[in-house]
Amino acid sequence: MDGGFSNTSRLYLGPFELIRKIAEGGMGRVYEARHAKSGLAAAVKVLGTGGDSPSTWTETPSDGSSLGSALRRELRAAAQLSHPGIAAVYDGGTVPRELSGAVGGNAWLAMEFVRGATLTAWVAEPPSWPELEEAVLQILDALAHAHARGVIHLDLKPANIILGPHGPTLVDFGISRILHDGDGYLAGTPGYMPPEQWRRARAIEIGPWTDLYALGSTIWQVITGEAPFGNEPSEPDPELPPFAPRIALPEGSETWLRTLLEPIPWDRPRRAAIASRALAPQRARPSPIGAQPQTIHGELLCGSALVALREPPLVGRRRHQLALWEELARVRESKRPRTVLLHGPSGAGRSRLARWIAVRAHETGYAEPIELNAGQDLVLAIGAAADRLGLDVVRLVERLQKWGSATGLTPSTARALVQLMHEEALLARDRYAVAAAALRGVAGRQAVVLVLDDIHLDEERLRAASHLCSAAAPVLLVVTVPDSHLDSVPGLQAFRERANPLMLEVPPLDPLAHRSLLRVLLGDLSGPASLELEARSSGLPQHTLQLLEAWIESGALVP
């Protein structure tokens, strides 16, 4: 078999046996592989081949870091994702020195092996509009999942979308970037990159809209047979060429497609879910809770570097999730603030539940999430949310002023917000007033989900929360406090009296829910390990995850 290895020269990376090389490009080689114990098929990407692909442009990190840092970024990104439209990542690590020449690199990543042709098959022979529309909606759903978790693909194109047996699947998040991580480097493919990516823009100018532009270029190519700006490594002309579809399209589809290809970032949809609703407004609204996490294959979990990075699954909290969603719905309807206070014992998952509503609000496009952890400044966090629109300071003022009376944000408030982002000497009262006004402007006519985690640790945030809970802004304020501090923190009682929050207790999981969590975490390894975890973690999800991580780190968890 072409690119294969003989039985006498079997090569392994971690627990994966390499079978044959199936692709090679600027970032490395891809091998078909299988997991040695389970026989599960996998695709193993090896980074650092030194290959040169004329169709892929990359900028080497300025600090001279190796491709190993690209692997770490991909692991961090992939560990947060669990969606049927995104190829799952199983494991990763460094290539032993003695194998680096044979496999062509110094770092490896094992991921789901998705069988099927890439979307380039549709470029050669386009499908009907109904089939294409359904595929686009599935891709948008996968992007919404990734974007809500801070992951931007940055190289979306036909070759990175596989038409798998269960629908389109996104692959190769190898150049994706965690939004809040500034050590990444920009990369992408000419013909699909938006202007802000070509400019090597600041991190705040890169966001969901960047991937939506690339998706628009991909859809344009499928419909017309040509990418809108060709494939030459030059900045695309902001003027789109004539649109010459090869298939029958419904009214409004061209207009929708052109919105994805707007050269100015904030003129595109800000969220994949918003683009999805604009394309198919007749489709059913998303469920409040969304898809459940996929079970981790037990034999792959052992020794995996991803366990500590994975987003912990949220099980046994349906009542809490529905209550939070209902509060958000009330905020959206009334345009008034509401407050939820999550409390419970340490390790029960208060922070995880608060993060869930922020992520779900982003994923559905129903609200603009702002999460504030201990030590972060409230107003600067609001300014960062505005920055996520892809605006520098000058453009921020222009945009905030443009919103004007439609959102209650006056030109003077817009200027004050920018001033506030750079000056620390303003009075606290002025800061809170500007924060309340800015919240109305950041999300336009949408609600805002503002998460203040462990509010008892920061007196400044407690004062800010007391001010914002009664501000005339469509804000769902979600705060978390452990039971041990619920009645002992100065100012917390006054905040509760002023905010009149919905008090949601987050207790330990009941035995049935705890076992469900263990099945998701352990997969095929549930049994003795599950019984011991259940006994030692007392129904506290965070303690369960910490124990599991320690077992894997020490090698104590074996099939």
CSV table of C-alpha atoms in Angstrom, one decimal, residues 262-491:
chain,number,residue,atom,x,y,z
A,262,GLU,CA,-18.4,41.7,3.9
A,263,PRO,CA,-14.8,43.0,4.1
A,264,ILE,CA,-15.4,44.8,7.4
A,265,PRO,CA,-15.7,42.3,10.2
A,266,TRP,CA,-18.5,43.9,12.2
A,267,ASP,CA,-20.7,44.0,9.0
A,268,ARG,CA,-20.8,40.2,9.1
A,269,PRO,CA,-22.9,38.2,11.5
A,270,ARG,CA,-21.2,38.1,14.8
A,271,ARG,CA,-22.2,34.5,15.6
A,272,ALA,CA,-22.6,31.3,13.6
A,273,ALA,CA,-26.1,30.9,15.1
A,274,ILE,CA,-27.1,34.3,13.9
A,275,ALA,CA,-26.0,33.4,10.4
A,276,SER,CA,-27.9,30.1,10.7
A,277,ARG,CA,-31.2,31.8,11.7
A,278,ALA,CA,-30.8,34.3,8.9
A,279,LEU,CA,-30.3,31.4,6.4
A,280,ALA,CA,-33.2,29.2,7.7
A,281,PRO,CA,-35.5,31.3,9.9
A,282,GLN,CA,-38.2,28.6,9.7
A,283,ARG,CA,-36.1,26.0,11.5
A,284,ALA,CA,-36.9,25.0,15.0
A,285,ARG,CA,-35.3,27.1,17.8
A,286,PRO,CA,-32.4,25.4,19.6
A,287,SER,CA,-33.1,23.4,22.7
A,288,PRO,CA,-32.1,25.1,26.0
A,289,ILE,CA,-29.6,22.5,27.0
A,290,GLY,CA,-28.1,21.4,23.7
A,291,ALA,CA,-26.2,18.3,22.8
A,292,GLN,CA,-24.9,16.1,25.5
A,293,PRO,CA,-21.1,15.3,25.7
A,294,GLN,CA,-19.8,12.3,23.9
A,295,THR,CA,-18.5,9.4,25.9
A,296,ILE,CA,-14.7,9.2,26.0
A,297,HIS,CA,-13.4,5.8,24.7
A,298,GLY,CA,-12.0,4.3,27.8
A,299,GLU,CA,-8.9,2.6,26.4
A,300,LEU,CA,-7.9,5.9,24.6
A,301,LEU,CA,-8.4,7.8,27.9
A,302,CYS,CA,-5.6,6.0,29.6
A,303,GLY,CA,-2.5,8.1,29.5
A,304,SER,CA,-4.1,10.8,27.4
A,305,ALA,CA,-2.6,14.3,27.7
A,306,LEU,CA,-6.1,15.7,27.1
A,307,VAL,CA,-7.9,14.8,30.3
A,308,ALA,CA,-6.8,17.8,32.3
A,309,LEU,CA,-7.7,20.0,29.4
A,310,ARG,CA,-11.2,18.7,28.6
A,311,GLU,CA,-14.3,20.7,29.5
A,312,PRO,CA,-15.9,18.6,32.2
A,313,PRO,CA,-19.3,17.3,31.2
A,314,LEU,CA,-22.4,18.7,32.9
A,315,VAL,CA,-24.7,16.0,34.0
A,316,GLY,CA,-27.5,15.8,36.6
A,317,ARG,CA,-28.1,19.6,36.4
A,318,ARG,CA,-31.1,19.7,34.0
A,319,ARG,CA,-33.3,21.5,36.5
A,320,HIS,CA,-30.6,24.2,37.1
A,321,GLN,CA,-30.0,24.6,33.3
A,322,LEU,CA,-33.7,25.0,32.6
A,323,ALA,CA,-34.0,27.6,35.4
A,324,LEU,CA,-31.0,29.6,34.1
A,325,TRP,CA,-32.4,29.5,30.5
A,326,GLU,CA,-35.8,30.6,31.7
A,327,GLU,CA,-34.2,33.6,33.5
A,328,LEU,CA,-32.4,34.5,30.3
A,329,ALA,CA,-35.6,34.3,28.4
A,330,ARG,CA,-37.2,36.7,30.9
A,331,VAL,CA,-34.3,39.1,30.5
A,332,ARG,CA,-34.6,39.0,26.7
A,333,GLU,CA,-38.4,39.6,26.9
A,334,SER,CA,-38.4,42.4,29.5
A,335,LYS,CA,-35.1,44.1,28.6
A,336,ARG,CA,-34.6,44.4,32.3
A,337,PRO,CA,-31.9,42.8,34.6
A,338,ARG,CA,-32.3,39.7,36.6
A,339,THR,CA,-29.9,38.0,39.0
A,340,VAL,CA,-29.2,34.3,39.8
A,341,LEU,CA,-27.1,33.3,42.8
A,342,LEU,CA,-25.6,29.8,42.5
A,343,HIS,CA,-24.5,28.4,45.9
A,344,GLY,CA,-23.4,25.0,47.2
A,345,PRO,CA,-20.5,23.1,48.7
A,346,SER,CA,-17.0,23.4,47.2
A,347,GLY,CA,-16.5,21.0,44.3
A,348,ALA,CA,-20.2,20.7,43.4
A,349,GLY,CA,-19.8,22.6,40.1
A,350,ARG,CA,-21.2,26.1,40.7
A,351,SER,CA,-18.6,27.7,38.3
A,352,ARG,CA,-19.2,25.0,35.7
A,353,LEU,CA,-22.9,25.7,35.7
A,354,ALA,CA,-22.3,29.5,35.5
A,355,ARG,CA,-20.0,28.9,32.6
A,356,TRP,CA,-22.5,26.7,30.9
A,357,ILE,CA,-25.1,29.5,30.6
A,358,ALA,CA,-22.5,31.8,29.2
A,359,VAL,CA,-21.3,29.3,26.6
A,360,ARG,CA,-24.9,28.3,25.7
A,361,ALA,CA,-25.9,31.9,25.2
A,362,HIS,CA,-23.0,32.4,22.8
A,363,GLU,CA,-23.6,29.1,21.1
A,364,THR,CA,-27.2,30.0,20.3
A,365,GLY,CA,-26.5,33.7,19.6
A,366,TYR,CA,-29.2,34.6,22.2
A,367,ALA,CA,-26.9,36.8,24.4
A,368,GLU,CA,-23.5,38.3,24.6
A,369,PRO,CA,-21.5,36.5,27.4
A,370,ILE,CA,-19.1,38.3,29.7
A,371,GLU,CA,-17.3,36.1,32.2
A,372,LEU,CA,-15.4,37.8,35.1
A,373,ASN,CA,-13.0,35.8,37.3
A,374,ALA,CA,-11.3,36.9,40.5
A,375,GLY,CA,-8.9,39.8,39.9
A,376,GLN,CA,-10.4,41.0,36.6
A,377,ASP,CA,-11.7,44.5,36.2
A,378,LEU,CA,-15.4,44.7,35.3
A,379,VAL,CA,-15.3,47.6,33.0
A,380,LEU,CA,-12.2,46.4,31.2
A,381,ALA,CA,-14.1,43.1,30.7
A,382,ILE,CA,-17.0,45.0,29.1
A,383,GLY,CA,-14.5,46.8,26.9
A,384,ALA,CA,-13.0,43.5,25.9
A,385,ALA,CA,-16.5,42.3,24.9
A,386,ALA,CA,-16.8,45.3,22.7
A,387,ASP,CA,-13.3,44.6,21.3
A,388,ARG,CA,-14.6,41.2,20.2
A,389,LEU,CA,-16.6,43.0,17.6
A,390,GLY,CA,-13.2,43.4,15.9
A,391,LEU,CA,-12.8,47.2,16.6
A,392,ASP,CA,-9.8,49.2,17.6
A,393,VAL,CA,-10.3,52.2,19.9
A,394,VAL,CA,-11.2,54.7,17.1
A,395,ARG,CA,-13.6,52.3,15.4
A,396,LEU,CA,-15.1,51.4,18.8
A,397,VAL,CA,-16.1,55.0,19.4
A,398,GLU,CA,-17.5,55.3,15.9
A,399,ARG,CA,-19.5,52.1,16.3
A,400,LEU,CA,-20.8,52.9,19.7
A,401,GLN,CA,-21.9,56.3,18.5
A,402,LYS,CA,-23.5,54.7,15.5
A,403,TRP,CA,-25.7,52.5,17.7
A,404,GLY,CA,-26.7,55.7,19.5
A,405,SER,CA,-30.3,56.0,20.5
A,406,ALA,CA,-31.2,52.5,19.3
A,407,THR,CA,-29.4,51.1,22.3
A,408,GLY,CA,-29.5,54.0,24.8
A,409,LEU,CA,-25.7,54.6,24.4
A,410,THR,CA,-25.1,58.3,23.8
A,411,PRO,CA,-22.0,59.7,22.0
A,412,SER,CA,-20.7,61.1,25.3
A,413,THR,CA,-21.1,57.6,26.9
A,414,ALA,CA,-19.2,56.0,24.0
A,415,ARG,CA,-16.3,58.4,24.5
A,416,ALA,CA,-16.4,57.8,28.3
A,417,LEU,CA,-16.2,54.1,27.8
A,418,VAL,CA,-13.1,54.4,25.7
A,419,GLN,CA,-11.6,56.8,28.3
A,420,LEU,CA,-12.5,54.4,31.0
A,421,MET,CA,-10.7,51.6,29.3
A,422,HIS,CA,-7.4,53.6,29.6
A,423,GLU,CA,-7.8,55.6,32.8
A,424,GLU,CA,-8.0,54.2,36.3
A,425,ALA,CA,-8.6,57.4,38.2
A,426,LEU,CA,-12.4,57.8,37.6
A,427,LEU,CA,-14.7,57.6,40.5
A,428,ALA,CA,-16.3,54.3,41.2
A,429,ARG,CA,-19.8,55.7,40.7
A,430,ASP,CA,-18.8,56.9,37.2
A,431,ARG,CA,-17.3,53.5,36.4
A,432,TYR,CA,-20.5,51.7,37.2
A,433,ALA,CA,-22.7,54.2,35.4
A,434,VAL,CA,-20.6,53.8,32.2
A,435,ALA,CA,-20.5,50.0,32.7
A,436,ALA,CA,-24.3,49.8,32.8
A,437,ALA,CA,-24.6,52.0,29.7
A,438,ALA,CA,-21.9,50.0,27.9
A,439,LEU,CA,-23.7,46.7,28.6
A,440,ARG,CA,-26.6,48.0,26.5
A,441,GLY,CA,-24.3,49.0,23.7
A,442,VAL,CA,-22.1,45.9,23.6
A,443,ALA,CA,-24.8,43.5,22.5
A,444,GLY,CA,-27.1,46.0,20.7
A,445,ARG,CA,-30.6,44.7,21.2
A,446,GLN,CA,-29.5,41.4,22.6
A,447,ALA,CA,-29.3,40.5,26.3
A,448,VAL,CA,-26.0,40.1,28.1
A,449,VAL,CA,-25.0,37.2,30.4
A,450,LEU,CA,-22.6,38.6,32.9
A,451,VAL,CA,-20.9,35.9,35.1
A,452,LEU,CA,-19.2,36.9,38.3
A,453,ASP,CA,-17.6,33.8,39.7
A,454,ASP,CA,-16.7,33.5,43.4
A,455,ILE,CA,-18.0,37.0,44.0
A,456,HIS,CA,-17.1,36.7,47.7
A,457,LEU,CA,-13.4,37.0,46.9
A,458,ASP,CA,-13.6,40.5,45.5
A,459,GLU,CA,-15.2,43.4,47.3
A,460,GLU,CA,-15.0,45.6,44.2
A,461,ARG,CA,-16.9,43.1,42.1
A,462,LEU,CA,-19.5,42.8,44.8
A,463,ARG,CA,-20.1,46.6,44.7
A,464,ALA,CA,-20.3,46.5,40.9
A,465,ALA,CA,-22.8,43.7,41.0
A,466,SER,CA,-24.9,45.7,43.5
A,467,HIS,CA,-25.0,48.6,41.1
A,468,LEU,CA,-25.6,46.6,37.9
A,469,CYS,CA,-28.4,44.4,39.3
A,470,SER,CA,-30.8,47.4,39.3
A,471,ALA,CA,-29.5,49.1,36.1
A,472,ALA,CA,-31.9,49.5,33.2
A,473,ALA,CA,-30.0,47.1,31.0
A,474,PRO,CA,-31.0,43.6,29.6
A,475,VAL,CA,-28.5,41.7,31.8
A,476,LEU,CA,-28.7,38.3,33.3
A,477,LEU,CA,-26.3,38.6,36.2
A,478,VAL,CA,-25.0,35.1,37.4
A,479,VAL,CA,-23.0,35.1,40.6
A,480,THR,CA,-21.5,32.2,42.5
A,481,VAL,CA,-20.8,31.9,46.2
A,482,PRO,CA,-19.8,28.8,48.2
A,483,ASP,CA,-22.2,27.9,51.1
A,484,SER,CA,-19.3,28.5,53.6
A,485,HIS,CA,-19.3,32.2,52.7
A,486,LEU,CA,-23.0,32.8,52.0
A,487,ASP,CA,-23.7,34.5,55.4
A,488,SER,CA,-20.2,35.7,56.4
A,489,VAL,CA,-19.1,38.1,53.7
A,490,PRO,CA,-19.7,41.8,54.4
A,491,GLY,CA,-21.9,43.4,51.7
